[in-house]
Coordinates of C-alpha atoms in Angstrom, one line a residue:
M250 CA 110.8 81.1 107.1
N251 CA 109.6 82.8 103.9
S252 CA 110.6 86.4 104.7
V253 CA 112.1 88.5 107.5
N254 CA 112.2 92.3 107.9
F255 CA 113.1 94.8 110.6
N256 CA 110.8 97.7 111.3
Q257 CA 112.1 101.2 110.7
D258 CA 114.2 101.5 113.9
A259 CA 115.3 97.9 114.2
S260 CA 113.3 97.4 117.4
R261 CA 111.1 94.6 115.9
I262 CA 111.3 91.9 113.3
S263 CA 108.5 90.4 111.3
V264 CA 108.7 86.8 109.9
G265 CA 106.6 85.4 107.2
T266 CA 106.0 81.6 107.7
S267 CA 104.4 78.8 105.8
S268 CA 101.3 79.1 108.0
G269 CA 101.1 82.9 108.8
F270 CA 103.5 85.4 110.4
R271 CA 105.2 86.3 113.6
I272 CA 106.5 89.5 115.2
Y273 CA 109.3 89.6 117.7
E274 CA 110.4 92.4 120.0
C275 CA 114.2 92.7 119.8
H276 CA 115.1 94.5 123.0
P277 CA 114.6 92.4 125.1
F278 CA 114.0 89.6 122.7
K279 CA 110.6 87.9 122.8
K280 CA 107.8 86.9 120.5
I281 CA 104.9 89.3 120.8
V282 CA 102.6 88.3 117.9
E283 CA 101.9 85.0 116.2
Y284 CA 99.1 84.6 113.7
K285 CA 98.4 81.2 112.1
N286 CA 95.7 80.6 109.6
G287 CA 97.3 77.9 107.4
E288 CA 98.2 80.4 104.7
G289 CA 101.8 81.1 103.9
C290 CA 103.1 84.7 104.1
G291 CA 105.7 85.7 101.5
I292 CA 106.2 89.3 102.5
S293 CA 105.6 91.1 105.8
E294 CA 106.3 94.8 106.4
M295 CA 105.6 96.7 109.6
V296 CA 104.9 100.4 110.2
N297 CA 107.2 101.5 113.0
R298 CA 105.7 100.0 116.2
A299 CA 102.1 100.3 115.2
S300 CA 99.6 97.4 115.1
L301 CA 99.4 97.6 111.3
I302 CA 101.3 95.1 109.1
A303 CA 101.3 94.7 105.3
L304 CA 101.4 91.2 104.0
A305 CA 101.6 89.5 100.6
G306 CA 100.9 85.8 99.9
H307 CA 103.4 83.1 99.0
Q308 CA 104.0 81.6 95.5
G309 CA 102.2 78.4 94.7
Q310 CA 99.2 78.9 97.1
T311 CA 95.7 78.8 95.9
T312 CA 94.2 80.9 98.7
F313 CA 96.5 83.7 99.8
R314 CA 98.4 84.2 96.6
A315 CA 101.6 86.1 95.8
R316 CA 99.6 88.8 93.9
Q317 CA 97.4 89.5 97.0
L318 CA 98.0 92.4 99.4
R319 CA 96.5 92.4 103.0
L320 CA 96.6 95.0 105.6
F321 CA 96.3 93.3 109.0
N322 CA 95.6 94.7 112.5
T323 CA 97.7 92.7 114.9
T324 CA 95.8 93.9 118.0
E325 CA 92.4 92.9 116.7
Q326 CA 93.8 89.9 114.8
K327 CA 91.9 90.6 111.6
T328 CA 92.3 91.7 108.0
I329 CA 91.2 95.3 107.4
L330 CA 91.8 95.5 103.7
E331 CA 92.7 93.2 100.8
R332 CA 93.7 94.0 97.2
S333 CA 94.7 91.8 94.3
F334 CA 97.0 92.6 91.4
H335 CA 97.5 91.2 88.0
S336 CA 101.0 89.9 88.7
P337 CA 103.0 88.7 91.8
I338 CA 103.9 91.3 94.4
L339 CA 107.7 91.4 94.6
S340 CA 108.1 93.9 97.4
I341 CA 106.1 96.1 99.8
K342 CA 107.5 99.3 101.3
I343 CA 105.6 101.2 104.0
N344 CA 105.9 104.2 106.3
S345 CA 103.3 106.4 108.1
K346 CA 102.2 108.2 104.9
R347 CA 102.7 105.9 102.0
L348 CA 102.5 102.2 101.0
L349 CA 104.3 101.0 97.9
V350 CA 103.5 97.8 96.0
V351 CA 106.4 96.8 93.7
L352 CA 105.6 94.7 90.7
E353 CA 108.0 93.6 87.9
H354 CA 107.4 96.6 85.7
K355 CA 105.9 99.3 88.0
I356 CA 105.6 100.7 91.5
L357 CA 102.1 101.6 92.8
I358 CA 102.0 104.4 95.3
F359 CA 99.1 104.3 97.8
D360 CA 98.0 106.8 100.5
L361 CA 98.2 104.7 103.6
A362 CA 95.2 106.5 105.3
T363 CA 92.8 105.9 102.5
M364 CA 94.5 103.3 100.4
K365 CA 93.8 105.3 97.3
N366 CA 96.1 104.6 94.4
L367 CA 97.8 108.0 94.0
H368 CA 100.3 107.2 91.2
T369 CA 102.0 104.5 89.3
V370 CA 105.7 104.7 88.5
K371 CA 106.7 102.7 85.4
T372 CA 110.1 101.0 85.7
N373 CA 112.5 98.9 83.8
I374 CA 112.1 95.2 84.4
N375 CA 112.7 94.8 88.1
P376 CA 112.6 91.0 88.8
E377 CA 113.8 91.4 92.4
G378 CA 111.4 94.1 93.3
L379 CA 114.3 96.4 94.3
C380 CA 113.0 99.6 95.9
A381 CA 113.6 101.8 98.9
L382 CA 111.2 104.1 100.8
C383 CA 112.5 106.7 103.2
P384 CA 111.3 105.8 106.8
D385 CA 110.2 109.3 107.7
D386 CA 107.4 111.4 106.3
S387 CA 109.5 112.9 103.5
S388 CA 108.6 109.6 101.7
Y389 CA 111.4 109.6 99.1
L390 CA 111.4 106.6 96.9
A391 CA 114.4 105.1 95.1
Y392 CA 114.5 102.4 92.5
P393 CA 117.0 101.2 89.8
G394 CA 117.1 102.6 86.3
A395 CA 119.0 101.7 83.2
S396 CA 122.8 101.1 83.1
G397 CA 123.5 101.2 86.8
S398 CA 121.5 104.4 87.5
I399 CA 119.2 105.1 90.4
L400 CA 116.0 107.3 90.3
I401 CA 114.7 109.2 93.3
F402 CA 111.0 110.1 93.3
D403 CA 109.0 112.1 95.8
A404 CA 106.1 109.9 96.9
L405 CA 104.3 112.8 98.6
S406 CA 104.4 115.4 95.8
L407 CA 104.4 112.6 93.2
N408 CA 107.3 114.2 91.3
P409 CA 110.7 112.9 90.2
L410 CA 113.6 114.4 92.1
K411 CA 117.0 113.1 91.0
M412 CA 118.7 110.6 88.8
I413 CA 122.0 109.2 90.0
E414 CA 123.8 108.1 86.8
N415 CA 126.3 105.3 86.8
A416 CA 125.9 104.7 90.5
H417 CA 127.7 101.4 89.8
K418 CA 129.3 99.7 86.8
G419 CA 127.3 96.5 87.6
T420 CA 123.7 95.9 88.3
V421 CA 122.4 97.8 91.4
S422 CA 121.4 95.1 94.0
V423 CA 120.7 97.0 97.3
I424 CA 119.3 100.5 98.0
T425 CA 118.7 101.9 101.4
F426 CA 117.8 105.4 102.8
N427 CA 118.9 106.8 106.1
S428 CA 116.3 107.9 108.6
D429 CA 115.6 111.4 107.2
G430 CA 116.1 110.6 103.5
S431 CA 119.2 112.8 103.1
L432 CA 121.5 109.9 102.2
L433 CA 121.1 106.8 100.0
A434 CA 123.4 103.8 100.3
T435 CA 123.8 101.4 97.4
A436 CA 125.7 98.3 96.4
S437 CA 126.0 96.4 93.1
N438 CA 126.0 92.7 92.3
K439 CA 129.8 92.7 92.6
G440 CA 129.5 93.7 96.2
T441 CA 133.0 95.0 96.9
L442 CA 131.9 98.6 97.5
I443 CA 129.1 100.4 99.3
R444 CA 128.5 103.9 98.0
L445 CA 126.8 106.8 99.8
W446 CA 124.9 109.5 97.9
S447 CA 123.4 112.8 98.7
T448 CA 119.7 112.8 97.7
V449 CA 119.9 116.6 97.6
T450 CA 122.7 116.9 95.1
G451 CA 122.8 113.4 93.7
E452 CA 126.6 113.4 94.3
K453 CA 128.6 110.6 95.8
V454 CA 129.8 111.6 99.3
Q455 CA 131.5 108.5 100.7
E456 CA 132.5 105.0 99.6
F457 CA 133.1 102.0 101.8
R458 CA 135.2 98.9 101.1
R459 CA 133.4 95.7 101.9
G460 CA 136.1 93.3 100.6
A461 CA 138.5 92.7 97.8
Y462 CA 136.6 89.7 96.3
P463 CA 133.0 89.8 94.9
A464 CA 130.2 88.7 97.2
A465 CA 126.5 89.3 97.1
V466 CA 125.4 92.0 99.5
Y467 CA 122.2 91.0 101.3
S468 CA 121.4 94.2 103.2
I469 CA 122.6 97.7 104.2
A470 CA 121.3 99.7 107.2
F471 CA 122.0 103.0 108.8
S472 CA 121.9 103.9 112.5
Q473 CA 119.0 106.2 113.5
D474 CA 121.4 109.2 113.8
S475 CA 123.2 108.2 110.5
S476 CA 126.6 108.1 112.2
L477 CA 127.0 104.4 111.4
I478 CA 126.3 102.1 108.5
C479 CA 126.4 98.3 108.3
A480 CA 126.2 95.7 105.6
S481 CA 125.8 91.9 105.4
S482 CA 126.9 89.7 102.6
E483 CA 127.2 86.1 101.5
S484 CA 130.7 85.9 103.1
G485 CA 128.9 85.6 106.4
T486 CA 130.5 88.8 107.7
I487 CA 128.7 91.9 108.8
H488 CA 130.8 95.1 108.4
L489 CA 130.5 98.4 110.3
W490 CA 131.7 101.8 109.1
N491 CA 131.6 105.3 110.5
V492 CA 129.7 107.8 108.3
N493 CA 131.6 111.0 107.7
R494 CA 129.7 113.6 109.6
D495 CA 130.4 116.5 107.2
R496 CA 129.7 114.2 104.2
G497 CA 132.1 116.4 102.2
G498 CA 134.1 113.8 100.3
M499 CA 135.6 110.4 100.0
G500 CA 136.5 109.3 103.5
G501 CA 137.0 112.8 105.0
G502 CA 139.8 111.6 107.3
E503 CA 137.9 108.6 108.6
K504 CA 140.1 105.7 109.6
G505 CA 139.2 102.1 109.6
R506 CA 141.0 99.0 110.9
N507 CA 143.6 99.4 108.2
G508 CA 144.0 103.2 108.4
G509 CA 141.3 104.3 106.0
G510 CA 142.3 106.4 103.0
S511 CA 145.7 106.5 101.4
T512 CA 147.7 109.3 99.8
F513 CA 148.3 107.0 96.8
G514 CA 144.8 108.0 95.6
S515 CA 145.7 111.6 95.3
L516 CA 149.1 111.0 93.9
M517 CA 147.8 108.6 91.2
P518 CA 144.1 109.4 91.0
G519 CA 143.4 107.4 87.8
V520 CA 145.0 104.2 89.1
F521 CA 144.6 103.8 92.8
S522 CA 141.6 106.0 93.5
N523 CA 138.9 103.3 94.0
M524 CA 141.2 100.9 95.9
W525 CA 142.7 103.3 98.4
E526 CA 140.1 106.0 99.0
A527 CA 137.3 103.7 100.0
V528 CA 136.8 103.7 103.8
R529 CA 137.6 100.5 105.6
D530 CA 135.3 99.1 108.3
F531 CA 136.1 99.8 111.9
A532 CA 134.6 96.5 113.1
Q533 CA 133.1 93.3 111.7
V534 CA 131.5 90.2 113.0
K535 CA 131.3 86.7 111.6
I536 CA 128.0 84.9 112.4
L537 CA 127.6 81.1 112.8
A538 CA 125.3 80.6 109.9
A539 CA 126.3 78.2 107.1
S540 CA 128.1 79.7 104.1
K541 CA 126.0 81.9 101.8
I542 CA 122.9 81.9 104.1
P543 CA 121.2 85.2 103.5
T544 CA 121.4 87.7 106.5
L545 CA 119.6 90.9 107.3
C546 CA 121.2 93.5 109.5
G547 CA 120.0 96.6 111.4
I548 CA 121.2 99.0 114.0
Y549 CA 119.1 99.8 117.1
N550 CA 119.5 102.9 119.3
N551 CA 122.8 103.7 117.6
E552 CA 124.7 101.1 119.6
C553 CA 123.3 97.6 119.0
L554 CA 123.9 95.6 115.8
C555 CA 121.1 93.2 115.1
V556 CA 121.3 90.3 112.6
V557 CA 118.8 87.8 111.5
S558 CA 119.8 84.8 109.3
A559 CA 117.6 82.9 106.9
D560 CA 118.2 79.7 108.8
G561 CA 116.2 81.2 111.6
F562 CA 118.6 82.7 114.1
F563 CA 118.8 86.2 115.7
Y564 CA 122.1 87.8 116.9
R565 CA 122.8 91.0 118.9
Y566 CA 126.1 92.8 119.3
L567 CA 127.1 95.9 121.4
I568 CA 128.9 98.4 119.2
D569 CA 131.8 100.2 120.8
T570 CA 133.1 102.9 118.4
N571 CA 135.8 103.9 120.8
K572 CA 137.3 100.4 120.9
A573 CA 136.3 99.7 117.3
S574 CA 134.7 96.5 118.3
C575 CA 131.4 94.5 118.4
E576 CA 130.7 92.3 121.4
M577 CA 128.1 89.6 121.2
L578 CA 125.2 89.9 123.7
G579 CA 124.1 86.5 125.0
D580 CA 123.7 83.5 122.8
R581 CA 122.1 83.5 119.3
V582 CA 118.4 82.9 119.5
N583 CA 116.4 80.3 117.5
L584 CA 113.3 82.0 116.2
F585 CA 111.4 78.8 115.9
Q586 CA 112.4 77.2 119.2
E587 CA 109.2 77.3 121.3
E588 CA 109.7 78.4 124.9
E589 CA 107.4 76.6 127.3
D590 CA 106.7 79.7 129.4
D591 CA 107.2 82.2 126.6
E592 CA 109.5 84.2 128.8
E593 CA 112.0 86.8 127.5
V594 CA 115.3 85.5 126.2
D595 CA 118.7 86.5 127.4
G596 CA 117.6 87.9 130.7
E597 CA 118.2 91.5 131.6
D598 CA 118.7 93.9 128.7
T599 CA 120.6 97.2 128.9
F600 CA 119.1 98.9 125.9

């Protein structure tokens, strides 16, 4: 497995393999597309539930190279466009209006309908291709700047919007928009805190405590209604938090498993502020993957936590905010275990 991604509402996952790509329906879980042409796929990004998928090749290949972009129609099983770039594609982001190709020093913005290159955003060196694109048509773009800052750019009007300065003391490692682009979640390479920012004001509106010890955060995702947020890390634990509905401050009275905020922060703001005001998770799950196996998380229909691990397994959990719990639904699914009759996995589904 070279890559794995959820679509915008976590209803499907795409997997880049050494011989092509696959697409799985998550609810109920089943493989719906498999394309094999002997060429490895390094990146695969879907557009909602449409038949269009954006692909990039895998490093080391002589045919479908890492610097090549393909738009592929899964219904017709054919390539509809191919473009090559001067350096490897590090990331692709796509919604119904825009397609972004992220290279090490720049982000190219394309109109999805015409594939015309509308604008190029020059960036600092970005070796991981870190970038986020808002899922809806507002098409906000966020990418890391210098010294822990984050820049927000309007990919429709092609104008800069905001700079969030000193978002983190360390290097920014994860950036994610909520569904309408009003909120931006971030983590640093330290990974102890997840921060939530208003894209309108550029101000921090909430902070979540992942853990006391540093750990690489692999992914962050919002629920569709932005009431929940989840994050996965190298600890093998996926955390869930409630997002403060009024978004008016740090914690806003939210209570996690350990009681949420503390009055110590207001009594001694310079000392205990970061430790005590960060919101604790209300639930967490520990998956069966080996230690430090990368994981990707998503929230479907505001009530189902979905997790994919880099060792090829898919997990689902029912989120119960009233009981502050996550209950696993069925057994984990091996993405590469071929089913003889290709039937749906896990039987009846309630989502």
